[in-house]
Short mmCIF file of C-alpha atoms in Angstrom, two decimals:
data_model
loop_
_atom_site.label_atom_id
_atom_site.label_comp_id
_atom_site.label_asym_id
_atom_site.label_seq_id
_atom_site.Cartn_x
_atom_site.Cartn_y
_atom_site.Cartn_z
CA UNK A 1 0.04 0.02 -0.04
CA UNK A 2 2.79 2.61 0.94
CA UNK A 3 4.73 2.09 -2.31
CA UNK A 4 1.33 2.52 -4.18
CA UNK A 5 0.70 5.77 -2.25
CA UNK A 6 4.22 7.15 -2.69
CA UNK A 7 4.59 6.40 -6.33
CA UNK A 8 1.27 7.27 -7.66
CA UNK A 9 0.75 10.34 -5.49
CA UNK A 10 3.09 12.22 -7.63
CA UNK A 11 0.85 12.24 -10.53
CA UNK A 12 0.15 15.57 -12.16
CA UNK A 13 -3.63 14.52 -12.17
CA UNK A 14 -5.62 15.36 -9.10
CA UNK A 15 -8.14 12.68 -9.97
CA UNK A 16 -5.32 10.09 -9.76
CA UNK A 17 -4.18 11.69 -6.30
CA UNK A 18 -7.62 11.26 -4.92
CA UNK A 19 -7.81 7.70 -6.18
CA UNK A 20 -4.49 6.87 -4.53
CA UNK A 21 -5.80 8.28 -1.10
CA UNK A 22 -9.05 6.39 -1.50
CA UNK A 23 -7.36 3.09 -2.46
CA UNK A 24 -4.89 3.26 0.06
CA UNK A 25 -7.21 3.83 2.84
CA UNK A 26 -9.53 1.10 1.51
CA UNK A 27 -6.50 -1.39 1.39
CA UNK A 28 -5.57 -0.42 4.94
CA UNK A 29 -9.10 -0.90 6.58
CA UNK A 30 -9.60 -4.24 4.59
CA UNK A 31 -6.19 -5.56 6.06
CA UNK A 32 -6.67 -4.12 9.60
CA UNK A 33 -8.02 -6.28 12.30
CA UNK A 34 -8.87 -4.56 15.41
CA UNK A 35 -7.89 -6.38 18.69
CA UNK A 36 -10.67 -4.92 20.86
CA UNK A 37 -14.30 -4.52 20.64
CA UNK A 38 -15.80 -1.56 18.95
CA UNK A 39 -15.15 1.53 20.92
CA UNK A 40 -11.89 0.46 22.36
CA UNK A 41 -8.63 -0.29 20.49
CA UNK A 42 -5.49 -2.08 21.80
CA UNK A 43 -2.96 0.67 21.96
CA UNK A 44 -0.26 -1.27 23.66
CA UNK A 45 2.82 0.97 24.43
CA UNK A 46 0.96 4.01 22.88
CA UNK A 47 -0.89 6.80 24.55
CA UNK A 48 -2.75 9.00 22.08
CA UNK A 49 -3.13 11.78 24.67
CA UNK A 50 0.63 12.16 25.18
CA UNK A 51 1.73 10.71 21.91
CA UNK A 52 4.16 8.35 23.60
CA UNK A 53 4.62 4.82 25.12
CA UNK A 54 4.14 4.36 28.74
CA UNK A 55 6.47 2.66 31.13
CA UNK A 56 6.09 1.50 34.70
CA UNK A 57 9.44 1.02 36.36
CA UNK A 58 11.12 0.26 33.09
CA UNK A 59 8.43 -2.23 32.10
CA UNK A 60 6.04 -1.41 29.36
CA UNK A 61 2.46 -1.20 30.21
CA UNK A 62 -0.66 -1.58 28.18
CA UNK A 63 -2.72 1.60 27.59
CA UNK A 64 -6.03 1.71 26.22
CA UNK A 65 -7.97 4.88 25.09
CA UNK A 66 -11.71 5.12 24.83
CA UNK A 67 -13.02 6.07 21.35
CA UNK A 68 -16.34 6.98 19.91
CA UNK A 69 -18.24 3.95 18.95
CA UNK A 70 -19.44 3.72 15.36
CA UNK A 71 -21.78 1.47 13.58
CA UNK A 72 -19.73 -0.87 11.40
CA UNK A 73 -16.68 -0.72 13.59
CA UNK A 74 -13.52 0.65 11.87
CA UNK A 75 -15.28 0.63 8.45
CA UNK A 76 -17.86 2.97 9.85
CA UNK A 77 -15.24 5.09 11.57
CA UNK A 78 -13.50 5.82 8.28
CA UNK A 79 -16.78 6.51 6.36
CA UNK A 80 -16.53 10.25 6.62
CA UNK A 81 -13.07 10.26 4.86
CA UNK A 82 -14.17 7.79 2.25
CA UNK A 83 -17.36 9.77 1.53
CA UNK A 84 -15.52 13.05 1.28
CA UNK A 85 -12.67 11.75 -0.99
CA UNK A 86 -15.06 9.68 -3.15
CA UNK A 87 -17.47 12.67 -3.66
CA UNK A 88 -14.46 14.71 -4.58
CA UNK A 89 -13.34 12.06 -7.13
CA UNK A 90 -16.77 12.01 -8.59
CA UNK A 91 -16.76 15.71 -8.91
CA UNK A 92 -13.30 16.06 -10.48
CA UNK A 93 -14.19 13.28 -12.97
CA UNK A 94 -17.20 15.37 -14.24
CA UNK A 95 -15.42 18.62 -14.31
CA UNK A 96 -16.64 20.17 -11.06
CA UNK A 97 -13.41 21.36 -9.69
CA UNK A 98 -14.34 24.50 -7.96
CA UNK A 99 -13.73 24.85 -4.14
CA UNK A 100 -17.48 25.56 -3.68
CA UNK A 101 -18.24 22.08 -5.41
CA UNK A 102 -15.98 20.59 -2.65
CA UNK A 103 -18.28 22.09 0.00
CA UNK A 104 -20.85 19.40 -0.77
CA UNK A 105 -18.20 16.62 -0.17
CA UNK A 106 -17.31 18.10 3.22
CA UNK A 107 -21.03 18.32 4.09
CA UNK A 108 -21.63 14.77 3.08
CA UNK A 109 -18.67 13.58 5.27
CA UNK A 110 -20.40 15.32 8.20
CA UNK A 111 -23.58 13.68 7.41
CA UNK A 112 -21.76 10.38 7.30
CA UNK A 113 -20.26 10.91 10.62
CA UNK A 114 -23.54 11.84 12.18
CA UNK A 115 -25.05 8.58 10.89
CA UNK A 116 -22.16 6.33 11.92
CA UNK A 117 -21.54 7.64 15.46
CA UNK A 118 -23.69 5.85 17.93
CA UNK A 119 -23.45 8.51 20.63
CA UNK A 120 -24.66 11.77 18.94
CA UNK A 121 -23.26 13.74 21.96
CA UNK A 122 -19.87 12.36 21.02
CA UNK A 123 -20.43 13.28 17.43
CA UNK A 124 -21.22 16.82 18.56
CA UNK A 125 -18.15 17.18 20.64
CA UNK A 126 -15.96 15.91 17.70
CA UNK A 127 -17.52 18.39 15.29
CA UNK A 128 -17.06 21.38 17.77
CA UNK A 129 -13.48 20.12 18.49
CA UNK A 130 -12.72 20.36 14.78
CA UNK A 131 -14.36 23.95 14.44
CA UNK A 132 -12.39 25.25 17.38
CA UNK A 133 -9.02 23.75 16.45
CA UNK A 134 -6.33 26.35 16.98
CA UNK A 135 -4.80 25.90 13.43
CA UNK A 136 -8.18 26.47 11.85
CA UNK A 137 -8.60 29.64 13.82
CA UNK A 138 -5.06 30.74 12.69
CA UNK A 139 -5.90 29.92 9.07
CA UNK A 140 -9.05 32.01 9.19
CA UNK A 141 -7.36 35.08 10.33
CA UNK A 142 -4.51 34.48 7.81
CA UNK A 143 -6.75 34.09 5.00
CA UNK A 144 -8.79 37.24 5.64
CA UNK A 145 -5.73 39.50 6.29
CA UNK A 146 -4.09 38.14 3.16
CA UNK A 147 -7.19 38.96 1.24
CA UNK A 148 -7.08 42.47 2.26
CA UNK A 149 -3.39 42.69 1.42
CA UNK A 150 -4.02 41.36 -2.04
CA UNK A 151 -6.86 43.98 -2.65
CA UNK A 152 -4.65 46.68 -1.41
CA UNK A 153 -1.90 45.94 -3.95
CA UNK A 154 -4.34 45.61 -6.72
CA UNK A 155 -5.98 48.87 -5.99
CA UNK A 156 -2.50 50.62 -5.71
CA UNK A 157 -1.57 49.85 -9.41
CA UNK A 158 1.66 48.49 -8.04
CA UNK A 159 1.30 45.67 -10.76
CA UNK A 160 1.05 48.23 -13.56
CA UNK A 161 4.10 50.01 -12.39
CA UNK A 162 6.20 46.84 -12.24
CA UNK A 163 5.02 45.83 -15.59
CA UNK A 164 6.17 49.07 -16.82
CA UNK A 165 9.50 48.55 -15.20
CA UNK A 166 9.78 45.06 -16.73
CA UNK A 167 9.14 46.42 -20.24
CA UNK A 168 12.00 48.92 -19.80
CA UNK A 169 14.42 46.38 -18.77
CA UNK A 170 13.24 43.76 -21.24
CA UNK A 171 12.67 41.09 -18.66
CA UNK A 172 11.83 37.77 -20.11
CA UNK A 173 8.60 36.10 -18.80
CA UNK A 174 10.56 32.93 -19.13
CA UNK A 175 12.46 33.87 -16.08
CA UNK A 176 9.62 34.70 -13.90
CA UNK A 177 8.99 31.11 -12.47
CA UNK A 178 12.60 30.79 -11.25
CA UNK A 179 12.45 34.30 -9.92
CA UNK A 180 9.34 33.64 -7.98
CA UNK A 181 11.00 30.47 -6.58
CA UNK A 182 13.98 32.24 -5.40
CA UNK A 183 12.13 35.11 -3.89
CA UNK A 184 9.97 32.78 -1.85
CA UNK A 185 13.06 30.61 -0.90
CA UNK A 186 14.58 33.84 0.61
CA UNK A 187 11.47 34.98 2.32
CA UNK A 188 10.59 31.47 3.81
CA UNK A 189 14.20 30.93 4.87
CA UNK A 190 14.54 34.21 6.41
CA UNK A 191 11.32 34.13 8.37
CA UNK A 192 10.80 30.43 8.79
CA UNK A 193 7.22 30.84 7.73
CA UNK A 194 5.71 29.48 4.44
CA UNK A 195 2.49 31.45 5.26
CA UNK A 196 4.58 34.56 5.53
CA UNK A 197 6.14 33.86 2.20
CA UNK A 198 2.96 33.02 0.51
CA UNK A 199 1.03 36.07 1.82
CA UNK A 200 3.77 38.49 1.06
CA UNK A 201 4.87 37.20 -2.31
CA UNK A 202 1.65 35.81 -3.65
CA UNK A 203 -0.42 39.07 -3.94
CA UNK A 204 2.36 40.81 -5.90
CA UNK A 205 3.90 38.02 -7.86
CA UNK A 206 0.83 36.25 -9.21
CA UNK A 207 -0.69 39.23 -10.99
CA UNK A 208 2.83 40.64 -12.14
CA UNK A 209 3.88 37.39 -13.76
CA UNK A 210 0.40 36.82 -15.36
CA UNK A 211 0.47 40.25 -16.68
CA UNK A 212 3.80 39.31 -18.35
CA UNK A 213 2.28 36.26 -20.10
CA UNK A 214 3.26 33.55 -17.60
CA UNK A 215 1.24 30.46 -16.86
CA UNK A 216 -0.50 31.17 -13.49
CA UNK A 217 -0.45 27.47 -12.63
CA UNK A 218 3.47 27.29 -13.07
CA UNK A 219 3.79 30.68 -11.08
CA UNK A 220 1.70 29.45 -8.18
CA UNK A 221 3.63 26.13 -8.18
CA UNK A 222 6.97 28.11 -7.98
CA UNK A 223 5.69 30.33 -5.12
CA UNK A 224 4.49 27.23 -3.11
CA UNK A 225 7.72 25.46 -3.77
CA UNK A 226 9.85 28.39 -2.69
CA UNK A 227 7.84 28.62 0.49
CA UNK A 228 8.17 24.91 1.14
CA UNK A 229 12.07 25.30 0.84
CA UNK A 230 12.17 27.59 3.85
CA UNK A 231 9.66 25.74 5.74
CA UNK A 232 11.65 22.65 5.48
CA UNK A 233 15.14 24.24 6.18
CA UNK A 234 14.74 27.43 8.23
CA UNK A 235 15.89 26.98 11.85
CA UNK A 236 13.00 28.91 13.02
CA UNK A 237 10.47 27.09 11.05
CA UNK A 238 7.71 25.22 12.99
CA UNK A 239 8.28 22.04 11.05
CA UNK A 240 11.98 22.10 11.73
CA UNK A 241 11.45 22.67 15.47
CA UNK A 242 8.76 20.19 15.79
CA UNK A 243 10.62 17.44 13.91
CA UNK A 244 13.86 18.35 15.94
CA UNK A 245 12.32 18.36 19.36
CA UNK A 246 10.28 15.33 18.90
CA UNK A 247 13.44 13.31 17.97
CA UNK A 248 15.40 14.85 21.00
CA UNK A 249 17.98 16.44 18.99
CA UNK A 250 19.59 19.96 18.62
CA UNK A 251 17.88 22.04 15.92
CA UNK A 252 21.03 23.47 14.51
CA UNK A 253 22.44 19.97 14.27
CA UNK A 254 19.47 18.92 12.20
CA UNK A 255 19.77 22.09 9.97
CA UNK A 256 23.36 21.37 9.20
CA UNK A 257 22.69 17.79 8.18
CA UNK A 258 19.60 18.83 6.24
CA UNK A 259 21.37 21.00 3.86
CA UNK A 260 22.32 18.37 1.44
CA UNK A 261 18.82 17.11 1.12
CA UNK A 262 17.34 20.50 0.85
CA UNK A 263 19.99 21.63 -1.80
CA UNK A 264 19.55 18.65 -4.06
CA UNK A 265 15.81 18.97 -4.03
CA UNK A 266 16.28 22.70 -4.74
CA UNK A 267 18.69 22.08 -7.69
CA UNK A 268 16.06 19.66 -9.04
CA UNK A 269 13.43 22.54 -8.67
CA UNK A 270 15.66 25.15 -10.36
CA UNK A 271 15.95 22.92 -13.45
CA UNK A 272 12.31 22.28 -13.52
CA UNK A 273 11.32 26.00 -13.42
CA UNK A 274 14.09 26.95 -15.95
CA UNK A 275 12.77 24.38 -18.43
CA UNK A 276 9.00 24.87 -17.94
CA UNK A 277 9.50 28.57 -17.79
CA UNK A 278 11.11 28.76 -21.15
CA UNK A 279 8.69 26.20 -22.44
CA UNK A 280 5.72 28.48 -21.44
CA UNK A 281 7.44 31.48 -22.90
CA UNK A 282 6.67 30.58 -26.31
CA UNK A 283 3.54 32.82 -26.64
CA UNK A 284 5.90 35.86 -26.02
CA UNK A 285 4.70 38.99 -23.93
CA UNK A 286 1.16 39.44 -23.13
CA UNK A 287 -1.10 41.96 -24.62
CA UNK A 288 -1.54 43.62 -21.16
CA UNK A 289 2.27 44.04 -20.79
CA UNK A 290 2.69 45.29 -24.39
CA UNK A 291 0.15 48.01 -23.89
CA UNK A 292 1.47 49.21 -20.47
CA UNK A 293 2.67 52.75 -20.31
CA UNK A 294 4.00 55.16 -17.52
CA UNK A 295 0.58 56.21 -16.13
CA UNK A 296 1.01 54.41 -12.87
CA UNK A 297 4.93 54.47 -12.77
CA UNK A 298 4.69 56.44 -9.50
CA UNK A 299 2.94 53.60 -7.93
CA UNK A 300 6.27 51.79 -7.54
CA UNK A 301 6.25 53.48 -4.03
CA UNK A 302 3.86 50.80 -2.88
CA UNK A 303 6.69 48.23 -2.93
CA UNK A 304 7.15 49.44 0.62
CA UNK A 305 4.10 47.38 1.70
CA UNK A 306 5.47 43.95 1.03
CA UNK A 307 8.90 45.03 2.13
CA UNK A 308 7.59 46.23 5.29
CA UNK A 309 5.92 42.90 5.90
CA UNK A 310 9.16 41.12 5.62
CA UNK A 311 11.14 43.64 7.78
CA UNK A 312 8.66 43.38 10.65
CA UNK A 313 8.67 39.51 10.46
CA UNK A 314 12.51 39.65 10.44
CA UNK A 315 12.44 41.86 13.45
CA UNK A 316 10.40 39.43 15.49
CA UNK A 317 6.96 40.55 14.78
CA UNK A 318 4.23 37.84 14.22
CA UNK A 319 2.57 37.35 10.89
CA UNK A 320 -0.72 39.01 11.91
CA UNK A 321 1.25 42.09 13.27
CA UNK A 322 3.19 42.43 10.16
CA UNK A 323 0.26 42.16 7.96
CA UNK A 324 -1.81 44.48 9.93
CA UNK A 325 0.68 47.26 10.10
CA UNK A 326 1.50 47.03 6.55
CA UNK A 327 -2.09 47.11 5.62
CA UNK A 328 -2.59 50.28 7.54
CA UNK A 329 0.32 51.73 5.80
CA UNK A 330 -1.35 50.73 2.54
CA UNK A 331 -4.62 52.38 3.45
CA UNK A 332 -2.62 55.72 4.05
CA UNK A 333 -0.94 55.55 0.70
CA UNK A 334 -4.06 54.58 -1.17
CA UNK A 335 -5.92 57.74 0.31
CA UNK A 336 -2.84 59.86 -0.26
CA UNK A 337 -2.53 58.77 -3.95
CA UNK A 338 -6.25 59.29 -4.51
CA UNK A 339 -6.84 55.52 -5.41
CA UNK A 340 -9.22 55.08 -2.53
CA UNK A 341 -11.87 56.85 -0.54
CA UNK A 342 -13.11 56.10 3.10
CA UNK A 343 -16.47 55.28 1.61
CA UNK A 344 -15.00 52.86 -1.03
CA UNK A 345 -13.06 51.07 1.74
CA UNK A 346 -16.10 50.39 4.00
CA UNK A 347 -18.86 50.06 1.30
CA UNK A 348 -20.76 46.61 1.09
CA UNK A 349 -19.01 45.99 -2.24
CA UNK A 350 -15.85 47.80 -1.14
CA UNK A 351 -12.26 46.79 -0.62
CA UNK A 352 -12.55 45.06 2.73
CA UNK A 353 -15.90 43.43 1.84
CA UNK A 354 -14.52 42.09 -1.34
CA UNK A 355 -11.38 40.78 0.06
CA UNK A 356 -13.28 38.79 2.75
CA UNK A 357 -15.70 37.52 0.17
CA UNK A 358 -12.74 36.26 -1.97
CA UNK A 359 -11.46 34.11 0.89
CA UNK A 360 -14.88 32.87 2.05
CA UNK A 361 -14.94 29.77 -0.27
CA UNK A 362 -11.56 28.41 0.97
CA UNK A 363 -12.47 28.97 4.50
CA UNK A 364 -15.73 27.03 4.39
CA UNK A 365 -13.83 24.01 2.80
CA UNK A 366 -11.12 24.04 5.27
CA UNK A 367 -13.70 24.05 8.07
CA UNK A 368 -15.03 20.87 6.65
CA UNK A 369 -11.51 19.34 6.39
CA UNK A 370 -10.91 19.94 10.08
CA UNK A 371 -14.32 18.63 11.02
CA UNK A 372 -13.89 15.36 9.08
CA UNK A 373 -10.37 14.85 10.57
CA UNK A 374 -11.77 15.36 14.01
CA UNK A 375 -14.63 12.96 13.35
CA UNK A 376 -12.33 10.12 12.09
CA UNK A 377 -9.57 10.97 14.94
CA UNK A 378 -12.11 10.70 17.78
CA UNK A 379 -13.38 7.31 16.33
CA UNK A 380 -9.68 5.97 16.41
CA UNK A 381 -8.86 5.96 12.76
CA UNK A 382 -5.64 7.83 13.04
CA UNK A 383 -4.29 5.87 15.94
CA UNK A 384 -5.21 2.65 14.21
CA UNK A 385 -3.06 3.61 11.24
CA UNK A 386 -0.08 4.15 13.60
CA UNK A 387 -0.52 0.97 15.50
CA UNK A 388 -1.08 -1.01 12.35
CA UNK A 389 2.01 0.42 10.94
CA UNK A 390 4.19 -0.15 13.97
CA UNK A 391 3.63 -3.93 13.83
CA UNK A 392 6.00 -4.18 10.77
CA UNK A 393 9.08 -2.52 12.13
CA UNK A 394 11.28 -5.50 12.54
CA UNK A 395 14.54 -4.25 11.31
CA UNK A 396 16.16 -0.73 11.15
CA UNK A 397 15.28 -0.40 7.46
CA UNK A 398 11.45 -1.72 7.96
CA UNK A 399 11.37 0.85 11.06
CA UNK A 400 12.52 3.62 8.81
CA UNK A 401 10.11 2.57 5.93
CA UNK A 402 7.27 2.34 8.62
CA UNK A 403 8.14 5.83 10.04
CA UNK A 404 8.29 7.45 6.53
CA UNK A 405 5.08 5.71 5.45
CA UNK A 406 3.51 6.88 8.61
CA UNK A 407 4.17 10.56 8.11
CA UNK A 408 3.42 10.33 4.38
CA UNK A 409 -0.08 8.80 4.95
CA UNK A 410 -0.67 11.25 7.80
CA UNK A 411 0.28 14.11 5.64
CA UNK A 412 -2.33 13.03 3.08
CA UNK A 413 -5.12 12.12 5.48
CA UNK A 414 -4.64 15.33 7.59
CA UNK A 415 -3.72 17.59 4.66
CA UNK A 416 -1.09 19.36 6.75
CA UNK A 417 2.63 18.59 6.90
CA UNK A 418 3.05 20.38 10.12
CA UNK A 419 0.15 18.48 11.84
CA UNK A 420 1.53 15.29 10.59
CA UNK A 421 5.04 15.89 11.86
CA UNK A 422 3.56 16.99 15.25
CA UNK A 423 1.41 13.87 15.53
CA UNK A 424 3.86 11.39 14.18
CA UNK A 425 7.06 12.68 15.72
CA UNK A 426 6.85 11.15 19.21
CA UNK A 427 5.78 7.76 18.06
CA UNK A 428 8.47 7.77 15.34
CA UNK A 429 11.14 8.45 18.05
CA UNK A 430 9.89 5.43 19.97
CA UNK A 431 9.95 3.34 16.90
CA UNK A 432 13.55 4.28 15.83
CA UNK A 433 15.10 4.64 19.36
CA UNK A 434 15.93 1.00 19.96
CA UNK A 435 17.92 0.98 16.66
CA UNK A 436 20.17 4.00 17.71
CA UNK A 437 19.62 5.51 14.31
CA UNK A 438 21.08 9.11 14.09
CA UNK A 439 18.28 11.42 15.60
CA UNK A 440 19.02 14.12 13.19
CA UNK A 441 18.47 11.67 10.18
CA UNK A 442 14.98 10.77 11.68
CA UNK A 443 14.25 14.45 12.06
CA UNK A 444 15.25 15.15 8.46
CA UNK A 445 12.97 12.64 6.79
CA UNK A 446 10.22 13.38 9.30
CA UNK A 447 10.21 17.02 8.13
CA UNK A 448 11.21 16.22 4.51
CA UNK A 449 8.30 13.95 3.98
CA UNK A 450 5.96 16.15 6.07
CA UNK A 451 6.79 19.13 3.79
CA UNK A 452 7.21 17.02 0.65
CA UNK A 453 3.83 15.12 0.82
CA UNK A 454 1.93 17.70 2.90
CA UNK A 455 2.38 20.52 0.31
CA UNK A 456 1.31 18.19 -2.58
CA UNK A 457 -1.96 17.70 -1.11
CA UNK A 458 -4.49 20.27 -2.85
CA UNK A 459 -6.36 20.44 0.37
CA UNK A 460 -3.27 21.61 2.50
CA UNK A 461 -4.04 24.89 4.08
CA UNK A 462 -1.05 26.59 2.36
CA UNK A 463 -2.31 25.47 -0.98
CA UNK A 464 -5.88 26.62 -0.34
CA UNK A 465 -4.48 29.86 0.92
CA UNK A 466 -2.44 30.49 -2.26
CA UNK A 467 -5.38 29.63 -4.48
CA UNK A 468 -7.41 32.03 -2.52
CA UNK A 469 -4.65 34.68 -3.09
CA UNK A 470 -4.77 34.14 -6.87
CA UNK A 471 -8.48 34.47 -6.90
CA UNK A 472 -8.39 37.68 -4.74
CA UNK A 473 -5.78 39.17 -7.04
CA UNK A 474 -8.38 39.04 -9.91
CA UNK A 475 -6.18 37.05 -12.48
CA UNK A 476 -8.31 33.76 -12.20
CA UNK A 477 -11.87 32.91 -11.80
CA UNK A 478 -13.49 32.30 -8.45
CA UNK A 479 -13.70 28.52 -9.21
CA UNK A 480 -9.84 28.45 -9.31
CA UNK A 481 -8.18 26.10 -6.72
CA UNK A 482 -5.08 24.19 -5.88
CA UNK A 483 -5.93 21.24 -8.06
CA UNK A 484 -4.48 23.26 -10.91
CA UNK A 485 -1.00 24.13 -9.62
CA UNK A 486 0.17 21.48 -7.05
CA UNK A 487 1.69 19.39 -9.98
CA UNK A 488 4.01 22.33 -10.63
CA UNK A 489 5.36 22.19 -6.97
CA UNK A 490 8.62 20.64 -7.94
CA UNK A 491 10.45 21.11 -4.82
CA UNK A 492 7.95 19.16 -2.82
CA UNK A 493 8.08 16.37 -5.24
CA UNK A 494 11.96 16.44 -5.28
CA UNK A 495 11.84 16.47 -1.22
CA UNK A 496 9.64 13.31 -1.37
CA UNK A 497 11.70 11.47 -3.91
CA UNK A 498 15.01 12.39 -2.15
CA UNK A 499 13.96 11.28 1.32
CA UNK A 500 12.31 8.07 0.03
CA UNK A 501 15.48 7.36 -1.78
CA UNK A 502 17.54 7.93 1.39
CA UNK A 503 15.26 5.63 3.40
CA UNK A 504 15.07 2.78 0.95
CA UNK A 505 18.85 2.88 -0.20
CA UNK A 506 20.35 3.65 3.28
CA UNK A 507 22.01 6.82 1.91
CA UNK A 508 23.20 8.93 4.78
CA UNK A 509 22.52 6.21 7.37
CA UNK A 510 24.30 6.95 10.74
CA UNK A 511 24.10 5.55 14.08
CA UNK A 512 24.77 7.00 17.56
CA UNK A 513 26.80 5.53 20.32
CA UNK A 514 25.64 5.14 23.86
CA UNK A 515 28.02 7.83 24.74
CA UNK A 516 26.72 10.28 22.32
CA UNK A 517 23.20 9.81 23.45
CA UNK A 518 24.14 9.97 27.13
CA UNK A 519 26.01 13.24 26.29
CA UNK A 520 22.73 14.79 25.20
CA UNK A 521 20.92 13.57 28.23
CA UNK A 522 19.00 10.88 26.17
CA UNK A 523 17.85 7.89 28.15
CA UNK A 524 19.33 4.83 26.77
CA UNK A 525 16.84 1.91 26.45
CA UNK A 526 17.83 -1.71 25.92
CA UNK A 527 16.65 -3.85 23.13
CA UNK A 528 17.44 -4.13 19.47
CA UNK A 529 14.05 -4.27 17.79
CA UNK A 530 11.41 -1.93 17.04
CA UNK A 531 8.80 -3.76 18.87
#
């Protein structure tokens, strides 16, 4: 099943991607045999609440967790996921690819959860837990503020000013994909935030590149890939910190050892964007760019807005603070240039209202994703996957394969690399610890596959965020979504291939001595098996 998921998932066709997830989950639940009655699962050596195995005086103890009971057992528990994926496959097959179409898939998943949950109070609790998830709350604010930023830059005519500059320096549209990639590499590496890079660069680079005649899907893929680069490598990235701490290893040691993997994947990405950039440049400069004049040349001053976002983030301000301060500066400039009036700002069809409207579609879909994940999690589905995979860790290679498969599958199911890393990290540490595999190596493929697979899932919050930014910029229709551009995220594809090659071939395999582990304060456990 794992080989099937990993190989097939890299397809450029979203329909194939959905089929992979659906087929993989079906194969898993056909082969999984729970060891307890419905409502309780054997979680020997594993506690979901703390994500770690329990010991009592050095002796492993059995831990069980009470799960919501469902009609049909595990098959019923996974039904919301199957319904959501199956409905999306059906919609994509018949050309219904709008994010609004996918609302129905999410709603049907909720209905399925309601029907299979025996205790409706447990269903209600799971639903509410999904809605009030902290990550979901963060994404709502992120989407709304990014929408306002996009509308400010559109109203400022900064894009027209930059197009004018590009005509004067004869910038080739073929170079824009690689330029977008490098800009986002720098932004994400400097700030440690993929969201920061997306929300800073997206509102500017997407309309600029499309105005030059570039393929919007290729540009979005390049922006996403560059943002993924820093998210995977930066020492202050949440994924780097989560992967390092969960493996009990120093962050900077992990970053130093991760360079070779990131640079190889980055080099593959550079080649990809150069090749595709020149292939797509065959149509020449767009009519919009050819007709641009110096009317809005003075709007180049609005570059201060995205620059201010970056400066504030580098000085330690959070993403929201950076966006809000920069947006206030943007309003002042728009008023000063006469591009906006107070009435136009607050009107029902004004800048703020349009900005929020443009993000609503993605926010509602993300809501259903979080609810669906909460429903299957409370029913024990995610823990079942982890326990099932752990049974096959008989050697260090099989343990690494199980660990890699674990984070890959969780990245697909949860639709978030960060969440997959945080969820799987502690149990992967317990899985690999008896083999004394280098902790930095484990942190590297945990993060590499989390970011690699995670950013290839069209329902990933970052992908949805970027699609919403593209819609808000006005260069694509409202139905545009991540289905169209995840196939151009070459860096995530390269990361996935590089780390699976390292796992399967043993490239970079290192072991740590008892002395090295003790020096870092790591408790040494006896045993030479992953069981």
